[in-house]
Amino acid sequence: MSSSKLPEVSMLSLERTAELFGVLSTPVRLQIIRALCDGEKNVTHLLAQIEASQPNMSRHLQVLYQSGLLTRRRSGHQIFYCLAEAPKALVCKLVCMQLARDEQVFDIPV
């Protein structure tokens, strides 16, 4: 084990990190993130993959968007969501990779 110390972090950084994990603490949001790891999708596509009502899905997408984890674009009447290219989104991509590994290890059907 290394004897080097971790750098000090501010309380603000700790609070922001806790907020990020709070956003990720809902299974539906993790399902959304997992679905978006495959690329951009609109609400209709997400609803086809994830069991949720349309209002509930919209609420979760709004939370993910406001947290900076998703970006969105409008095309006509449709809104398309994708993972942001922000550093926070890297956590989401790591979550997707871990979920995929867990499913392979435990042979969980997708």
Coordinates of N, CA, C and O in Angstrom, one line a residue:
M1 N 0.8 -1.2 0.0 CA 0.0 0.0 0.0 C 0.9 1.2 0.0 O 1.9 1.3 0.7
S2 N 0.5 2.2 -0.8 CA 1.3 3.4 -0.9 C 1.2 4.3 0.3 O 0.1 4.4 0.9
S3 N 2.3 5.0 0.7 CA 2.2 5.9 1.8 C 1.9 7.3 1.4 O 1.9 8.2 2.3
S4 N 1.7 7.6 0.2 CA 1.4 9.0 -0.3 C 0.0 9.4 0.2 O -0.9 8.6 0.2
K5 N -0.1 10.6 0.6 CA -1.4 11.1 1.0 C -2.2 11.6 -0.2 O -1.7 12.2 -1.1
L6 N -3.5 11.5 0.0 CA -4.4 12.1 -1.0 C -4.4 13.6 -0.9 O -4.3 14.1 0.3
P7 N -4.6 14.4 -2.0 CA -4.6 15.8 -1.8 C -5.9 16.3 -1.1 O -6.9 15.6 -1.1
E8 N -5.8 17.4 -0.4 CA -6.9 17.9 0.3 C -8.0 18.4 -0.7 O -7.7 18.8 -1.8
V9 N -9.2 18.2 -0.3 CA -10.3 18.7 -1.1 C -11.2 19.7 -0.3 O -11.3 19.5 0.9
S10 N -11.8 20.6 -1.0 CA -12.6 21.6 -0.3 C -14.0 21.0 0.1 O -14.5 20.0 -0.5
M11 N -14.7 21.6 1.0 CA -16.0 21.2 1.4 C -17.0 21.3 0.2 O -17.8 20.5 0.0
L12 N -16.7 22.4 -0.6 CA -17.6 22.6 -1.8 C -17.4 21.4 -2.8 O -18.4 20.9 -3.3
S13 N -16.2 20.9 -3.0 CA -16.0 19.8 -3.9 C -16.7 18.5 -3.3 O -17.3 17.7 -4.1
L14 N -16.6 18.3 -2.0 CA -17.2 17.2 -1.4 C -18.8 17.3 -1.5 O -19.4 16.3 -1.8
E15 N -19.3 18.5 -1.4 CA -20.8 18.6 -1.5 C -21.2 18.4 -3.0 O -22.2 17.7 -3.2
R16 N -20.4 18.9 -3.9 CA -20.8 18.6 -5.3 C -20.7 17.1 -5.7 O -21.5 16.6 -6.4
T17 N -19.7 16.5 -5.1 CA -19.6 15.0 -5.4 C -20.8 14.3 -4.8 O -21.3 13.4 -5.4
A18 N -21.2 14.7 -3.6 CA -22.3 14.0 -2.9 C -23.6 14.3 -3.7 O -24.4 13.4 -3.9
E19 N -23.7 15.5 -4.3 CA -24.9 15.8 -5.1 C -24.9 14.9 -6.4 O -26.0 14.4 -6.8
L20 N -23.7 14.7 -7.0 CA -23.6 13.8 -8.1 C -24.1 12.4 -7.8 O -24.9 11.8 -8.5
F21 N -23.6 11.9 -6.7 CA -24.0 10.5 -6.3 C -25.5 10.5 -5.9 O -26.1 9.4 -6.1
G22 N -26.0 11.6 -5.4 CA -27.4 11.6 -5.1 C -28.2 11.5 -6.4 O -29.2 10.8 -6.5
V23 N -27.8 12.2 -7.5 CA -28.4 12.1 -8.8 C -28.4 10.7 -9.3 O -29.3 10.2 -9.9
L24 N -27.3 10.0 -9.1 CA -27.1 8.6 -9.6 C -27.7 7.6 -8.7 O -27.6 6.4 -9.0
S25 N -28.4 8.0 -7.6 CA -28.9 7.0 -6.6 C -30.2 6.4 -6.9 O -30.8 5.6 -6.1
T26 N -30.8 6.7 -8.1 CA -32.1 6.2 -8.5 C -32.0 5.2 -9.6 O -31.4 5.5 -10.6
P27 N -32.5 4.0 -9.4 CA -32.4 3.0 -10.5 C -32.9 3.4 -11.9 O -32.2 3.1 -12.9
V28 N -33.9 4.2 -11.9 CA -34.4 4.6 -13.3 C -33.4 5.5 -13.9 O -33.1 5.4 -15.1
R29 N -32.7 6.4 -13.2 CA -31.7 7.3 -13.7 C -30.5 6.5 -14.2 O -29.9 6.7 -15.3
L30 N -30.2 5.4 -13.5 CA -29.1 4.5 -13.9 C -29.5 3.8 -15.2 O -28.6 3.6 -16.1
Q31 N -30.7 3.4 -15.3 CA -31.2 2.8 -16.5 C -31.1 3.8 -17.7 O -30.7 3.4 -18.8
I32 N -31.5 5.0 -17.5 CA -31.4 6.0 -18.5 C -29.9 6.2 -19.0 O -29.6 6.2 -20.2
I33 N -29.1 6.3 -18.0 CA -27.6 6.5 -18.3 C -27.1 5.3 -19.1 O -26.4 5.4 -20.1
R34 N -27.5 4.1 -18.7 CA -27.1 2.9 -19.4 C -27.6 2.9 -20.8 O -26.9 2.6 -21.8
A35 N -28.8 3.3 -21.0 CA -29.4 3.3 -22.4 C -28.7 4.3 -23.2 O -28.4 4.1 -24.4
L36 N -28.3 5.5 -22.6 CA -27.6 6.5 -23.4 C -26.2 6.2 -23.6 O -25.5 6.9 -24.5
C37 N -25.6 5.2 -23.0 CA -24.2 4.8 -23.3 C -24.1 4.3 -24.7 O -23.1 4.3 -25.3
D38 N -25.2 3.8 -25.2 CA -25.3 3.3 -26.6 C -25.5 4.4 -27.6 O -25.4 4.2 -28.8
G39 N -25.7 5.7 -27.2 CA -25.9 6.8 -28.1 C -27.1 7.6 -27.8 O -27.9 7.2 -26.9
E40 N -27.3 8.6 -28.5 CA -28.4 9.5 -28.4 C -29.8 8.8 -28.6 O -29.9 8.0 -29.4
K41 N -30.7 9.2 -27.7 CA -32.1 8.7 -27.8 C -33.1 9.7 -27.5 O -32.8 10.6 -26.7
N42 N -34.3 9.6 -28.0 CA -35.4 10.5 -27.6 C -36.2 9.8 -26.5 O -36.0 8.6 -26.2
V43 N -37.2 10.5 -26.0 CA -38.0 10.0 -24.9 C -38.7 8.7 -25.3 O -38.8 7.7 -24.6
T44 N -39.3 8.6 -26.5 CA -40.0 7.5 -27.0 C -39.1 6.2 -27.0 O -39.5 5.2 -26.5
H45 N -37.8 6.4 -27.5 CA -36.9 5.3 -27.4 C -36.6 4.8 -26.0 O -36.5 3.6 -25.7
L46 N -36.4 5.8 -25.1 CA -36.1 5.5 -23.7 C -37.2 4.8 -23.1 O -37.1 3.8 -22.3
L47 N -38.5 5.2 -23.3 CA -39.7 4.6 -22.8 C -39.8 3.1 -23.3 O -40.3 2.3 -22.5
A48 N -39.4 2.9 -24.5 CA -39.4 1.5 -25.0 C -38.5 0.6 -24.3 O -38.7 -0.6 -24.2
Q49 N -37.4 1.1 -23.7 CA -36.4 0.3 -23.1 C -36.5 0.3 -21.5 O -36.1 -0.6 -20.9
I50 N -37.2 1.3 -21.0 CA -37.2 1.5 -19.5 C -38.7 1.6 -19.1 O -39.5 2.4 -19.6
E51 N -39.1 0.8 -18.1 CA -40.4 0.8 -17.6 C -40.6 2.0 -16.7 O -40.2 2.0 -15.6
A52 N -41.3 3.0 -17.3 CA -41.6 4.2 -16.5 C -42.7 5.0 -17.3 O -42.9 4.8 -18.5
S53 N -43.5 5.8 -16.5 CA -44.5 6.6 -17.2 C -43.8 7.7 -17.9 O -42.6 8.1 -17.5
Q54 N -44.4 8.3 -18.8 CA -43.8 9.5 -19.6 C -43.5 10.6 -18.6 O -42.4 11.2 -18.7
P55 N -44.4 11.0 -17.7 CA -44.1 12.1 -16.8 C -42.9 11.8 -15.9 O -42.1 12.6 -15.6
N56 N -42.9 10.5 -15.4 CA -41.8 10.1 -14.6 C -40.5 10.2 -15.3 O -39.4 10.6 -14.8
M57 N -40.5 9.7 -16.6 CA -39.3 9.7 -17.4 C -38.8 11.1 -17.6 O -37.6 11.4 -17.5
S58 N -39.7 12.0 -17.9 CA -39.4 13.4 -18.2 C -38.8 14.0 -16.9 O -37.8 14.8 -17.0
R59 N -39.3 13.7 -15.8 CA -38.8 14.2 -14.5 C -37.3 13.8 -14.3 O -36.5 14.6 -13.9
H60 N -37.1 12.5 -14.5 CA -35.7 12.0 -14.3 C -34.7 12.6 -15.4 O -33.6 12.9 -15.0
L61 N -35.2 12.7 -16.6 CA -34.4 13.3 -17.6 C -34.0 14.8 -17.3 O -32.9 15.2 -17.5
Q62 N -35.0 15.5 -16.7 CA -34.8 16.9 -16.3 C -33.7 17.0 -15.2 O -32.8 17.8 -15.2
V63 N -33.8 16.1 -14.2 CA -32.8 16.1 -13.1 C -31.4 15.8 -13.7 O -30.4 16.4 -13.4
L64 N -31.3 14.8 -14.6 CA -30.0 14.4 -15.2 C -29.5 15.6 -16.0 O -28.3 15.9 -16.0
Y65 N -30.4 16.2 -16.8 CA -30.0 17.4 -17.6 C -29.5 18.6 -16.7 O -28.4 19.1 -17.0
Q66 N -30.3 18.9 -15.7 CA -29.9 20.0 -14.8 C -28.6 19.8 -14.1 O -27.9 20.7 -13.7
S67 N -28.3 18.5 -13.8 CA -27.1 18.2 -13.1 C -25.8 18.2 -14.0 O -24.7 18.1 -13.5
G68 N -26.1 18.4 -15.3 CA -24.9 18.5 -16.3 C -24.5 17.1 -16.8 O -23.5 17.1 -17.5
L69 N -25.2 16.1 -16.5 CA -24.8 14.8 -17.0 C -25.3 14.5 -18.4 O -24.7 13.7 -19.1
L70 N -26.4 15.1 -18.8 CA -26.9 15.0 -20.1 C -27.0 16.3 -20.9 O -27.1 17.3 -20.3
T71 N -26.9 16.1 -22.2 CA -27.2 17.3 -23.1 C -28.4 16.9 -23.9 O -28.8 15.7 -23.9
R72 N -29.1 17.9 -24.5 CA -30.3 17.6 -25.2 C -30.3 18.5 -26.4 O -29.7 19.6 -26.4
R73 N -31.0 18.1 -27.5 CA -31.2 18.9 -28.7 C -32.6 18.6 -29.2 O -33.1 17.5 -29.0
R74 N -33.2 19.6 -29.8 CA -34.5 19.5 -30.3 C -34.5 19.3 -31.8 O -33.7 19.9 -32.5
S75 N -35.3 18.4 -32.3 CA -35.4 18.2 -33.7 C -36.9 18.1 -34.0 O -37.6 17.0 -33.7
G76 N -37.5 19.2 -34.4 CA -39.0 19.2 -34.6 C -39.6 19.2 -33.2 O -39.3 20.0 -32.4
H77 N -40.5 18.2 -33.0 CA -41.2 18.1 -31.8 C -40.5 17.1 -30.8 O -40.9 17.0 -29.7
Q78 N -39.4 16.5 -31.3 CA -38.7 15.5 -30.5 C -37.5 16.2 -29.8 O -36.9 17.1 -30.3
I79 N -37.2 15.7 -28.6 CA -36.0 16.1 -27.8 C -35.1 14.9 -27.7 O -35.6 13.8 -27.2
F80 N -33.9 15.0 -28.1 CA -32.9 13.9 -28.0 C -32.0 14.1 -26.9 O -31.5 15.3 -26.8
Y81 N -31.6 13.1 -26.2 CA -30.7 13.2 -25.0 C -29.5 12.4 -25.3 O -29.6 11.3 -25.9
C82 N -28.4 12.8 -24.8 CA -27.2 12.0 -24.8 C -26.3 12.4 -23.6 O -26.5 13.4 -23.0
L83 N -25.3 11.5 -23.3 CA -24.4 11.8 -22.2 C -23.6 13.0 -22.5 O -23.1 13.2 -23.7
A84 N -23.4 13.9 -21.6 CA -22.6 15.1 -21.8 C -21.1 14.7 -21.9 O -20.7 13.6 -21.5
E85 N -20.3 15.6 -22.5 CA -18.9 15.3 -22.6 C -18.2 16.0 -21.4 O -17.0 16.3 -21.5
A86 N -18.9 16.3 -20.3 CA -18.3 16.9 -19.2 C -17.6 15.9 -18.3 O -17.9 14.7 -18.4
P87 N -16.6 16.3 -17.5 CA -16.0 15.3 -16.6 C -16.9 14.5 -15.8 O -16.7 13.3 -15.5
K88 N -18.0 15.1 -15.3 CA -19.0 14.3 -14.5 C -19.6 13.1 -15.3 O -19.9 12.1 -14.7
A89 N -19.7 13.3 -16.6 CA -20.3 12.2 -17.4 C -19.4 11.0 -17.5 O -19.8 9.9 -17.7
L90 N -18.1 11.2 -17.2 CA -17.2 10.1 -17.1 C -17.6 9.1 -16.1 O -17.5 7.9 -16.3
V91 N -18.1 9.6 -15.0 CA -18.6 8.7 -13.9 C -19.8 7.9 -14.5 O -19.8 6.7 -14.2
C92 N -20.6 8.5 -15.3 CA -21.7 7.7 -15.9 C -21.2 6.7 -16.8 O -21.7 5.5 -16.8
K93 N -20.2 7.0 -17.6 CA -19.7 6.0 -18.5 C -19.0 4.8 -17.7 O -19.2 3.7 -18.1
L94 N -18.4 5.1 -16.6 CA -17.8 4.1 -15.7 C -18.9 3.2 -15.1 O -18.8 2.0 -15.0
V95 N -20.0 3.9 -14.8 CA -21.2 3.1 -14.2 C -21.7 2.1 -15.3 O -21.9 1.0 -15.0
C96 N -21.8 2.6 -16.6 CA -22.2 1.7 -17.7 C -21.3 0.5 -17.8 O -21.7 -0.6 -18.0
M97 N -20.0 0.8 -17.8 CA -19.0 -0.3 -17.9 C -19.2 -1.3 -16.7 O -19.1 -2.5 -16.9
Q98 N -19.3 -0.8 -15.5 CA -19.5 -1.7 -14.4 C -20.8 -2.5 -14.4 O -20.8 -3.7 -14.1
L99 N -21.9 -1.9 -14.9 CA -23.1 -2.6 -15.0 C -23.0 -3.7 -16.1 O -23.4 -4.8 -15.8
A100 N -22.3 -3.4 -17.1 CA -22.0 -4.5 -18.2 C -21.2 -5.6 -17.6 O -21.5 -6.8 -17.9
R101 N -20.2 -5.3 -16.8 CA -19.3 -6.3 -16.2 C -20.2 -7.2 -15.2 O -20.0 -8.4 -15.2
D102 N -21.0 -6.5 -14.4 CA -21.8 -7.2 -13.4 C -22.7 -8.2 -14.1 O -22.9 -9.3 -13.7
E103 N -23.3 -7.8 -15.3 CA -24.3 -8.6 -16.0 C -23.5 -9.8 -16.6 O -24.1 -10.9 -16.6
Q104 N -22.3 -9.7 -17.0 CA -21.5 -10.8 -17.6 C -21.2 -11.7 -16.5 O -21.2 -13.0 -16.6
V105 N -20.8 -11.2 -15.3 CA -20.3 -12.1 -14.2 C -21.5 -12.9 -13.7 O -21.4 -14.1 -13.4
F106 N -22.6 -12.2 -13.5 CA -23.8 -12.9 -12.9 C -24.8 -13.4 -13.9 O -25.8 -14.0 -13.6
D107 N -24.4 -13.3 -15.2 CA -25.3 -13.7 -16.3 C -26.7 -13.3 -16.2 O -27.7 -14.0 -16.3
I108 N -26.9 -12.0 -16.0 CA -28.2 -11.4 -15.8 C -28.7 -11.0 -17.2 O -28.0 -10.3 -18.0
P109 N -29.9 -11.5 -17.6 CA -30.4 -11.1 -18.9 C -30.7 -9.7 -19.0 O -31.2 -9.1 -18.1
V110 N -30.4 -9.1 -20.2 CA -30.7 -7.7 -20.4 C -32.1 -7.5 -21.0 O -32.6 -8.2 -21.8

